[in-house]
mmCIF file of C-alpha atoms in Angstrom:
data_model
loop_
_atom_site.group_PDB
_atom_site.id
_atom_site.type_symbol
_atom_site.label_atom_id
_atom_site.label_comp_id
_atom_site.label_asym_id
_atom_site.label_seq_id
_atom_site.Cartn_x
_atom_site.Cartn_y
_atom_site.Cartn_z
ATOM 1 C CA UNK A 19 203.657 -99.409 67.402
ATOM 2 C CA UNK A 20 204.133 -98.107 70.923
ATOM 3 C CA UNK A 21 201.532 -100.050 72.927
ATOM 4 C CA UNK A 22 202.680 -98.573 76.228
ATOM 5 C CA UNK A 23 201.083 -95.240 75.346
ATOM 6 C CA UNK A 24 197.821 -96.971 74.556
ATOM 7 C CA UNK A 25 197.923 -98.909 77.799
ATOM 8 C CA UNK A 26 198.764 -95.822 79.809
ATOM 9 C CA UNK A 27 195.857 -93.931 78.282
ATOM 10 C CA UNK A 28 193.298 -96.620 79.037
ATOM 11 C CA UNK A 29 190.881 -95.817 81.866
ATOM 12 C CA UNK A 30 191.203 -97.991 84.920
ATOM 13 C CA UNK A 31 187.636 -98.985 85.897
ATOM 14 C CA UNK A 32 188.681 -99.944 89.434
ATOM 15 C CA UNK A 33 190.329 -96.561 89.929
ATOM 16 C CA UNK A 34 187.102 -94.872 88.702
ATOM 17 C CA UNK A 35 184.980 -96.922 91.091
ATOM 18 C CA UNK A 36 187.280 -96.019 93.962
ATOM 19 C CA UNK A 37 187.122 -92.323 93.069
ATOM 20 C CA UNK A 38 183.338 -92.463 92.738
ATOM 21 C CA UNK A 39 182.960 -94.137 96.112
ATOM 22 C CA UNK A 40 185.225 -91.554 97.697
ATOM 23 C CA UNK A 41 183.193 -88.728 96.165
ATOM 24 C CA UNK A 42 179.935 -90.287 97.392
ATOM 25 C CA UNK A 43 181.379 -90.616 100.890
ATOM 26 C CA UNK A 44 182.479 -86.977 100.911
ATOM 27 C CA UNK A 45 179.052 -85.816 99.724
ATOM 28 C CA UNK A 46 177.339 -87.956 102.357
ATOM 29 C CA UNK A 47 179.516 -86.519 105.111
ATOM 30 C CA UNK A 48 178.877 -83.008 103.875
ATOM 31 C CA UNK A 49 175.135 -83.718 103.842
ATOM 32 C CA UNK A 50 175.252 -85.030 107.398
ATOM 33 C CA UNK A 51 177.260 -82.042 108.508
ATOM 34 C CA UNK A 52 174.595 -79.688 107.219
ATOM 35 C CA UNK A 53 171.596 -81.716 108.428
ATOM 36 C CA UNK A 54 169.667 -79.606 110.961
ATOM 37 C CA UNK A 55 169.217 -80.945 114.508
ATOM 38 C CA UNK A 56 165.963 -82.800 115.072
ATOM 39 C CA UNK A 57 163.209 -82.607 117.681
ATOM 40 C CA UNK A 58 161.012 -85.707 117.981
ATOM 41 C CA UNK A 59 157.223 -85.557 118.374
ATOM 42 C CA UNK A 60 155.663 -88.857 119.474
ATOM 43 C CA UNK A 61 151.822 -88.815 119.635
ATOM 44 C CA UNK A 62 149.904 -91.352 121.664
ATOM 45 C CA UNK A 63 147.925 -92.942 118.822
ATOM 46 C CA UNK A 64 146.704 -92.374 115.262
ATOM 47 C CA UNK A 65 143.682 -90.122 115.569
ATOM 48 C CA UNK A 66 142.530 -86.630 114.691
ATOM 49 C CA UNK A 67 143.230 -85.266 118.162
ATOM 50 C CA UNK A 68 146.985 -84.750 117.712
ATOM 51 C CA UNK A 69 147.218 -83.810 114.046
ATOM 52 C CA UNK A 70 146.643 -80.086 114.840
ATOM 53 C CA UNK A 71 149.575 -80.323 117.275
ATOM 54 C CA UNK A 72 151.688 -81.837 114.486
ATOM 55 C CA UNK A 73 150.886 -78.876 112.241
ATOM 56 C CA UNK A 74 151.497 -76.330 115.003
ATOM 57 C CA UNK A 75 154.829 -77.860 116.020
ATOM 58 C CA UNK A 76 155.956 -77.889 112.388
ATOM 59 C CA UNK A 77 155.033 -74.213 112.017
ATOM 60 C CA UNK A 78 156.785 -73.320 115.280
ATOM 61 C CA UNK A 79 159.978 -75.098 114.178
ATOM 62 C CA UNK A 80 160.065 -73.363 110.809
ATOM 63 C CA UNK A 81 163.005 -70.965 110.651
ATOM 64 C CA UNK A 82 164.374 -72.073 114.031
ATOM 65 C CA UNK A 83 167.130 -74.277 112.652
ATOM 66 C CA UNK A 84 165.437 -77.449 113.941
ATOM 67 C CA UNK A 85 163.665 -80.202 111.999
ATOM 68 C CA UNK A 86 160.641 -82.111 113.321
ATOM 69 C CA UNK A 87 160.609 -85.924 113.411
ATOM 70 C CA UNK A 88 157.011 -87.202 113.771
ATOM 71 C CA UNK A 89 156.331 -90.853 114.560
ATOM 72 C CA UNK A 90 153.832 -92.664 116.748
ATOM 73 C CA UNK A 91 152.010 -95.964 117.287
ATOM 74 C CA UNK A 92 149.662 -97.165 114.551
ATOM 75 C CA UNK A 93 147.257 -98.820 116.998
ATOM 76 C CA UNK A 94 145.319 -97.460 119.950
ATOM 77 C CA UNK A 95 146.935 -97.824 123.364
ATOM 78 C CA UNK A 96 150.067 -99.476 121.936
ATOM 79 C CA UNK A 97 152.287 -98.318 124.774
ATOM 80 C CA UNK A 98 155.123 -100.720 123.948
ATOM 81 C CA UNK A 99 155.369 -99.307 120.442
ATOM 82 C CA UNK A 100 155.453 -95.772 121.814
ATOM 83 C CA UNK A 101 158.287 -96.724 124.169
ATOM 84 C CA UNK A 102 160.249 -98.281 121.280
ATOM 85 C CA UNK A 103 159.811 -95.126 119.195
ATOM 86 C CA UNK A 104 160.957 -92.966 122.105
ATOM 87 C CA UNK A 105 164.044 -95.107 122.749
ATOM 88 C CA UNK A 106 164.883 -95.118 119.027
ATOM 89 C CA UNK A 107 164.602 -91.329 118.891
ATOM 90 C CA UNK A 108 167.008 -91.025 121.827
ATOM 91 C CA UNK A 109 169.467 -93.390 120.124
ATOM 92 C CA UNK A 110 169.249 -91.378 116.895
ATOM 93 C CA UNK A 111 170.496 -88.343 118.771
ATOM 94 C CA UNK A 112 167.446 -86.081 118.677
ATOM 95 C CA UNK A 113 167.883 -82.760 120.459
ATOM 96 C CA UNK A 114 164.505 -82.656 122.202
ATOM 97 C CA UNK A 115 161.267 -84.594 122.639
ATOM 98 C CA UNK A 116 157.550 -83.844 122.585
ATOM 99 C CA UNK A 117 155.418 -86.783 123.670
ATOM 100 C CA UNK A 118 151.713 -87.339 124.377
ATOM 101 C CA UNK A 119 151.847 -90.385 126.672
ATOM 102 C CA UNK A 120 149.673 -93.411 125.991
ATOM 103 C CA UNK A 121 149.988 -94.768 129.538
ATOM 104 C CA UNK A 122 151.530 -92.352 132.073
ATOM 105 C CA UNK A 123 152.889 -95.016 134.433
ATOM 106 C CA UNK A 124 154.467 -97.078 131.658
ATOM 107 C CA UNK A 125 156.149 -94.003 130.153
ATOM 108 C CA UNK A 126 157.815 -92.890 133.403
ATOM 109 C CA UNK A 127 161.057 -94.840 133.025
ATOM 110 C CA UNK A 128 161.540 -94.177 129.278
ATOM 111 C CA UNK A 129 160.957 -90.461 129.814
ATOM 112 C CA UNK A 130 163.414 -90.464 132.713
ATOM 113 C CA UNK A 131 165.998 -91.971 130.335
ATOM 114 C CA UNK A 132 165.544 -89.019 127.995
ATOM 115 C CA UNK A 133 165.723 -86.518 130.842
ATOM 116 C CA UNK A 134 168.867 -88.152 132.268
ATOM 117 C CA UNK A 135 170.590 -87.514 128.931
ATOM 118 C CA UNK A 136 169.803 -83.822 129.209
ATOM 119 C CA UNK A 137 167.204 -83.837 126.430
ATOM 120 C CA UNK A 138 164.552 -81.114 126.830
ATOM 121 C CA UNK A 139 161.342 -83.135 127.095
ATOM 122 C CA UNK A 140 157.789 -81.795 127.020
ATOM 123 C CA UNK A 141 154.810 -83.938 128.040
ATOM 124 C CA UNK A 142 151.642 -82.976 126.165
ATOM 125 C CA UNK A 143 148.002 -83.489 127.128
ATOM 126 C CA UNK A 144 148.132 -85.686 130.232
ATOM 127 C CA UNK A 145 150.725 -85.541 133.037
ATOM 128 C CA UNK A 146 153.159 -88.184 134.212
ATOM 129 C CA UNK A 147 153.706 -88.779 137.944
ATOM 130 C CA UNK A 148 157.040 -86.964 137.649
ATOM 131 C CA UNK A 149 157.759 -83.406 138.808
ATOM 132 C CA UNK A 150 158.692 -80.728 136.301
ATOM 133 C CA UNK A 151 162.425 -80.030 136.275
ATOM 134 C CA UNK A 152 164.864 -77.954 134.280
ATOM 135 C CA UNK A 153 164.668 -80.576 131.525
ATOM 136 C CA UNK A 154 161.113 -81.923 131.929
ATOM 137 C CA UNK A 155 158.139 -79.641 131.191
ATOM 138 C CA UNK A 156 154.382 -80.056 130.802
ATOM 139 C CA UNK A 157 151.838 -78.530 128.429
ATOM 140 C CA UNK A 158 148.570 -80.014 129.638
ATOM 141 C CA UNK A 159 144.906 -79.951 128.814
ATOM 142 C CA UNK A 160 142.984 -78.089 131.529
ATOM 143 C CA UNK A 161 140.813 -80.984 132.715
ATOM 144 C CA UNK A 162 139.022 -78.860 135.319
ATOM 145 C CA UNK A 163 137.903 -76.472 132.612
ATOM 146 C CA UNK A 164 136.822 -79.339 130.362
ATOM 147 C CA UNK A 165 134.572 -80.810 133.031
ATOM 148 C CA UNK A 166 133.118 -77.389 133.874
ATOM 149 C CA UNK A 167 132.369 -76.569 130.229
ATOM 150 C CA UNK A 168 130.476 -79.837 129.834
ATOM 151 C CA UNK A 169 128.528 -79.318 133.073
ATOM 152 C CA UNK A 170 127.484 -75.778 132.184
ATOM 153 C CA UNK A 171 126.443 -76.828 128.698
ATOM 154 C CA UNK A 172 124.283 -79.694 129.956
ATOM 155 C CA UNK A 173 122.870 -77.670 132.846
ATOM 156 C CA UNK A 174 121.803 -74.880 130.527
ATOM 157 C CA UNK A 175 120.378 -77.204 127.863
ATOM 158 C CA UNK A 176 118.373 -79.052 130.538
ATOM 159 C CA UNK A 177 117.237 -75.727 132.043
ATOM 160 C CA UNK A 178 118.649 -76.724 135.415
ATOM 161 C CA UNK A 179 116.642 -79.924 135.901
ATOM 162 C CA UNK A 180 117.088 -83.505 134.733
ATOM 163 C CA UNK A 181 119.265 -86.593 134.864
ATOM 164 C CA UNK A 182 122.576 -87.390 133.234
ATOM 165 C CA UNK A 183 124.664 -90.544 132.924
ATOM 166 C CA UNK A 184 128.430 -90.570 132.427
ATOM 167 C CA UNK A 185 130.250 -92.908 130.038
ATOM 168 C CA UNK A 186 133.957 -93.586 129.592
ATOM 169 C CA UNK A 187 135.212 -93.720 133.186
ATOM 170 C CA UNK A 188 138.800 -94.999 133.315
ATOM 171 C CA UNK A 189 140.209 -95.564 136.833
ATOM 172 C CA UNK A 190 143.782 -95.612 135.514
ATOM 173 C CA UNK A 191 143.546 -92.207 133.857
ATOM 174 C CA UNK A 192 144.247 -89.269 136.152
ATOM 175 C CA UNK A 193 143.133 -86.867 133.422
ATOM 176 C CA UNK A 194 139.711 -88.450 132.990
ATOM 177 C CA UNK A 195 139.300 -88.607 136.766
ATOM 178 C CA UNK A 196 139.952 -84.861 137.021
ATOM 179 C CA UNK A 197 137.564 -84.240 134.130
ATOM 180 C CA UNK A 198 134.799 -86.239 135.808
ATOM 181 C CA UNK A 199 135.360 -84.669 139.235
ATOM 182 C CA UNK A 200 135.189 -81.159 137.769
ATOM 183 C CA UNK A 201 131.977 -82.100 135.961
ATOM 184 C CA UNK A 202 130.408 -83.434 139.155
ATOM 185 C CA UNK A 203 131.468 -80.421 141.232
ATOM 186 C CA UNK A 204 130.221 -77.889 138.679
ATOM 187 C CA UNK A 205 126.821 -79.580 138.444
ATOM 188 C CA UNK A 206 126.484 -79.747 142.232
ATOM 189 C CA UNK A 207 127.288 -76.049 142.650
ATOM 190 C CA UNK A 208 125.664 -74.446 139.623
ATOM 191 C CA UNK A 209 122.903 -76.893 138.684
ATOM 192 C CA UNK A 210 121.840 -78.867 141.775
ATOM 193 C CA UNK A 211 118.643 -79.852 139.975
ATOM 194 C CA UNK A 212 120.641 -81.968 137.511
ATOM 195 C CA UNK A 213 121.534 -85.348 138.997
ATOM 196 C CA UNK A 214 124.100 -87.918 137.873
ATOM 197 C CA UNK A 215 122.369 -91.296 137.813
ATOM 198 C CA UNK A 216 125.383 -93.483 136.989
ATOM 199 C CA UNK A 217 128.991 -93.442 135.800
ATOM 200 C CA UNK A 218 130.045 -96.379 133.647
ATOM 201 C CA UNK A 219 133.439 -97.767 132.748
ATOM 202 C CA UNK A 220 135.032 -96.926 129.436
ATOM 203 C CA UNK A 221 136.961 -98.916 126.858
ATOM 204 C CA UNK A 222 139.470 -98.197 124.114
ATOM 205 C CA UNK A 223 137.463 -100.513 121.856
ATOM 206 C CA UNK A 224 134.665 -98.810 119.911
ATOM 207 C CA UNK A 225 132.425 -101.901 119.865
ATOM 208 C CA UNK A 226 132.716 -102.312 123.635
ATOM 209 C CA UNK A 227 131.986 -98.612 124.169
ATOM 210 C CA UNK A 228 128.881 -98.921 122.010
ATOM 211 C CA UNK A 229 127.721 -102.003 123.930
ATOM 212 C CA UNK A 230 128.144 -100.157 127.243
ATOM 213 C CA UNK A 231 126.034 -97.301 125.898
ATOM 214 C CA UNK A 232 123.316 -99.742 124.780
ATOM 215 C CA UNK A 233 123.220 -101.316 128.224
ATOM 216 C CA UNK A 234 122.898 -97.859 129.752
ATOM 217 C CA UNK A 235 119.949 -96.944 127.532
ATOM 218 C CA UNK A 236 118.245 -100.248 128.310
ATOM 219 C CA UNK A 237 118.688 -99.939 132.074
ATOM 220 C CA UNK A 238 118.002 -96.187 132.279
ATOM 221 C CA UNK A 239 115.490 -95.424 129.525
ATOM 222 C CA UNK A 240 114.419 -92.121 131.082
ATOM 223 C CA UNK A 241 117.733 -90.304 131.325
ATOM 224 C CA UNK A 242 117.834 -86.842 129.803
ATOM 225 C CA UNK A 243 121.498 -86.603 128.839
ATOM 226 C CA UNK A 244 124.810 -88.430 128.464
ATOM 227 C CA UNK A 245 128.238 -86.991 129.165
ATOM 228 C CA UNK A 246 130.946 -89.025 127.395
ATOM 229 C CA UNK A 247 134.447 -88.515 128.782
ATOM 230 C CA UNK A 248 136.412 -89.533 125.671
ATOM 231 C CA UNK A 249 136.133 -89.663 121.896
ATOM 232 C CA UNK A 250 135.596 -93.435 121.936
ATOM 233 C CA UNK A 251 132.858 -93.137 124.572
ATOM 234 C CA UNK A 252 131.233 -90.324 122.576
ATOM 235 C CA UNK A 253 131.228 -92.390 119.392
ATOM 236 C CA UNK A 254 129.801 -95.408 121.232
ATOM 237 C CA UNK A 255 127.012 -93.304 122.750
ATOM 238 C CA UNK A 256 126.194 -91.726 119.388
ATOM 239 C CA UNK A 257 125.896 -95.111 117.662
ATOM 240 C CA UNK A 258 123.710 -96.530 120.418
ATOM 241 C CA UNK A 259 121.393 -93.501 120.328
ATOM 242 C CA UNK A 260 121.268 -93.607 116.523
ATOM 243 C CA UNK A 261 120.363 -97.285 116.419
ATOM 244 C CA UNK A 262 117.708 -96.773 119.085
ATOM 245 C CA UNK A 263 116.406 -93.802 117.071
ATOM 246 C CA UNK A 264 116.565 -91.872 120.308
ATOM 247 C CA UNK A 265 116.699 -88.156 119.636
ATOM 248 C CA UNK A 266 115.534 -87.104 123.113
ATOM 249 C CA UNK A 267 118.782 -87.753 124.979
ATOM 250 C CA UNK A 268 121.320 -84.922 124.807
ATOM 251 C CA UNK A 269 124.865 -86.073 124.090
ATOM 252 C CA UNK A 270 127.833 -83.959 125.149
ATOM 253 C CA UNK A 271 131.168 -85.531 124.262
ATOM 254 C CA UNK A 272 134.880 -84.903 124.654
ATOM 255 C CA UNK A 273 137.865 -84.773 122.292
ATOM 256 C CA UNK A 274 137.522 -83.925 118.635
ATOM 257 C CA UNK A 275 137.557 -86.424 115.789
ATOM 258 C CA UNK A 276 136.402 -85.886 112.228
ATOM 259 C CA UNK A 277 133.544 -88.380 112.409
ATOM 260 C CA UNK A 278 132.242 -86.821 115.631
ATOM 261 C CA UNK A 279 132.484 -83.338 114.137
ATOM 262 C CA UNK A 280 130.515 -84.557 111.139
ATOM 263 C CA UNK A 281 127.724 -85.867 113.378
ATOM 264 C CA UNK A 282 127.842 -82.600 115.292
ATOM 265 C CA UNK A 283 127.384 -80.692 112.020
ATOM 266 C CA UNK A 284 124.240 -82.757 111.386
ATOM 267 C CA UNK A 285 122.851 -81.895 114.816
ATOM 268 C CA UNK A 286 123.134 -85.500 116.011
ATOM 269 C CA UNK A 287 125.509 -84.574 118.861
ATOM 270 C CA UNK A 288 124.744 -81.569 121.036
ATOM 271 C CA UNK A 289 128.325 -80.444 121.603
ATOM 272 C CA UNK A 290 131.937 -81.547 121.995
ATOM 273 C CA UNK A 291 134.497 -80.190 124.442
ATOM 274 C CA UNK A 292 137.649 -80.080 122.314
ATOM 275 C CA UNK A 293 141.222 -80.045 123.543
ATOM 276 C CA UNK A 294 143.270 -77.257 121.999
ATOM 277 C CA UNK A 295 146.051 -79.543 120.824
ATOM 278 C CA UNK A 296 147.150 -76.955 118.260
ATOM 279 C CA UNK A 297 148.216 -74.612 121.051
ATOM 280 C CA UNK A 298 149.789 -77.516 122.940
ATOM 281 C CA UNK A 299 151.964 -78.440 119.958
ATOM 282 C CA UNK A 300 152.994 -74.847 119.359
ATOM 283 C CA UNK A 301 153.883 -74.190 123.003
ATOM 284 C CA UNK A 302 155.656 -77.529 123.381
ATOM 285 C CA UNK A 303 157.914 -76.903 120.399
ATOM 286 C CA UNK A 304 158.683 -73.359 121.539
ATOM 287 C CA UNK A 305 159.647 -74.647 124.996
ATOM 288 C CA UNK A 306 162.109 -77.188 123.578
ATOM 289 C CA UNK A 307 163.675 -74.613 121.246
ATOM 290 C CA UNK A 308 163.933 -72.063 124.074
ATOM 291 C CA UNK A 309 165.678 -74.577 126.332
ATOM 292 C CA UNK A 310 168.123 -75.491 123.581
ATOM 293 C CA UNK A 311 168.978 -71.799 123.383
ATOM 294 C CA UNK A 312 169.656 -71.604 127.105
ATOM 295 C CA UNK A 313 166.422 -69.835 128.025
ATOM 296 C CA UNK A 314 164.097 -70.688 130.936
ATOM 297 C CA UNK A 315 160.506 -70.980 129.679
ATOM 298 C CA UNK A 316 157.530 -71.961 131.838
ATOM 299 C CA UNK A 317 157.719 -75.467 133.265
ATOM 300 C CA UNK A 318 153.988 -76.215 133.468
ATOM 301 C CA UNK A 319 151.295 -74.710 131.237
ATOM 302 C CA UNK A 320 147.600 -75.594 131.172
ATOM 303 C CA UNK A 321 145.759 -75.007 127.905
ATOM 304 C CA UNK A 322 142.043 -74.214 127.973
ATOM 305 C CA UNK A 323 139.731 -76.500 125.967
ATOM 306 C CA UNK A 324 136.838 -75.084 123.955
ATOM 307 C CA UNK A 325 133.165 -75.977 123.646
ATOM 308 C CA UNK A 326 132.260 -76.765 120.030
ATOM 309 C CA UNK A 327 128.605 -76.549 118.979
ATOM 310 C CA UNK A 328 126.743 -76.532 115.684
ATOM 311 C CA UNK A 329 126.511 -72.758 115.928
ATOM 312 C CA UNK A 330 130.216 -72.012 116.469
ATOM 313 C CA UNK A 331 132.078 -74.895 114.807
ATOM 314 C CA UNK A 332 132.882 -72.777 111.725
ATOM 315 C CA UNK A 333 134.234 -69.827 113.730
ATOM 316 C CA UNK A 334 137.712 -68.736 112.527
ATOM 317 C CA UNK A 335 139.276 -69.106 115.976
ATOM 318 C CA UNK A 336 138.421 -72.817 116.014
ATOM 319 C CA UNK A 337 139.734 -73.649 112.526
ATOM 320 C CA UNK A 338 143.293 -74.557 113.686
ATOM 321 C CA UNK A 339 141.854 -76.941 116.292
ATOM 322 C CA UNK A 340 139.379 -78.698 114.012
ATOM 323 C CA UNK A 341 140.758 -78.442 110.464
ATOM 324 C CA UNK A 342 144.079 -79.989 109.447
ATOM 325 C CA UNK A 343 145.392 -77.086 107.380
ATOM 326 C CA UNK A 344 149.039 -77.591 106.402
ATOM 327 C CA UNK A 345 149.434 -74.220 104.706
ATOM 328 C CA UNK A 346 152.245 -72.244 106.398
ATOM 329 C CA UNK A 347 151.084 -69.686 108.930
ATOM 330 C CA UNK A 348 151.776 -66.047 107.902
#
């Protein structure tokens, strides 16, 4: 019997493994070759404020040839985590960056690293102390308009007379400073009969914000209204008023979150001045894509916030800002 024929016809398992590995490598390389370029979106923290921007940026990238990479800190004010995510995105070779900075000063150097590599970078929401350049752009919330909207709302609801306290002051936040200054100026000009009795410091911690609101109500039991500069300050004020069973004090807050919108729908909060983060995300993504195509879009854009009340919160024009609808836009 000719055993050589049998031996020659036997399959060599090591040869098969080698061929399989080679095929897998080829397929992997082909997959990488066809993987679309990526634009990173790094929000400041996990809350409802930036999810509309996530949806809008995804819609804006659809059909452009770019993918969106979304990743952000899992804790509030975790600036070190945001910096790590930004540096990792740069190392991965992303083609552009959208970022809503947690702490503007701390993000300066990491953002400059991205810009120095020629990556189109768009700062969303709050500015950094860096000038706009050919690579660095801004799509910002209009803080002047936010303060004015709150002042007009309170002035009208108080019929031009009364007292208001401010919660959530943050000396390190240029955005909140501008918001407060615009509020003060608008009241002084349009409603001089409404006086600001105090302005109290804010906190990123909800329990601390609530305690500050309680202290305010105890020390100023006769105030007519509260203007809360942030979502955390608004939530703290709401809880303090609820526990005190105080329905006489008007509460106007800032920055949308689902729990605040729910309380607004119950009539427990007078109104919320909401940032239009949907438009910010859409514009930011379009700017990065335009720059990658060699175009010269606007370097600085301010997006108008909107006043949300019980009467208008279901209006169609506000749905993209308030509802996280992932269905593709027509």
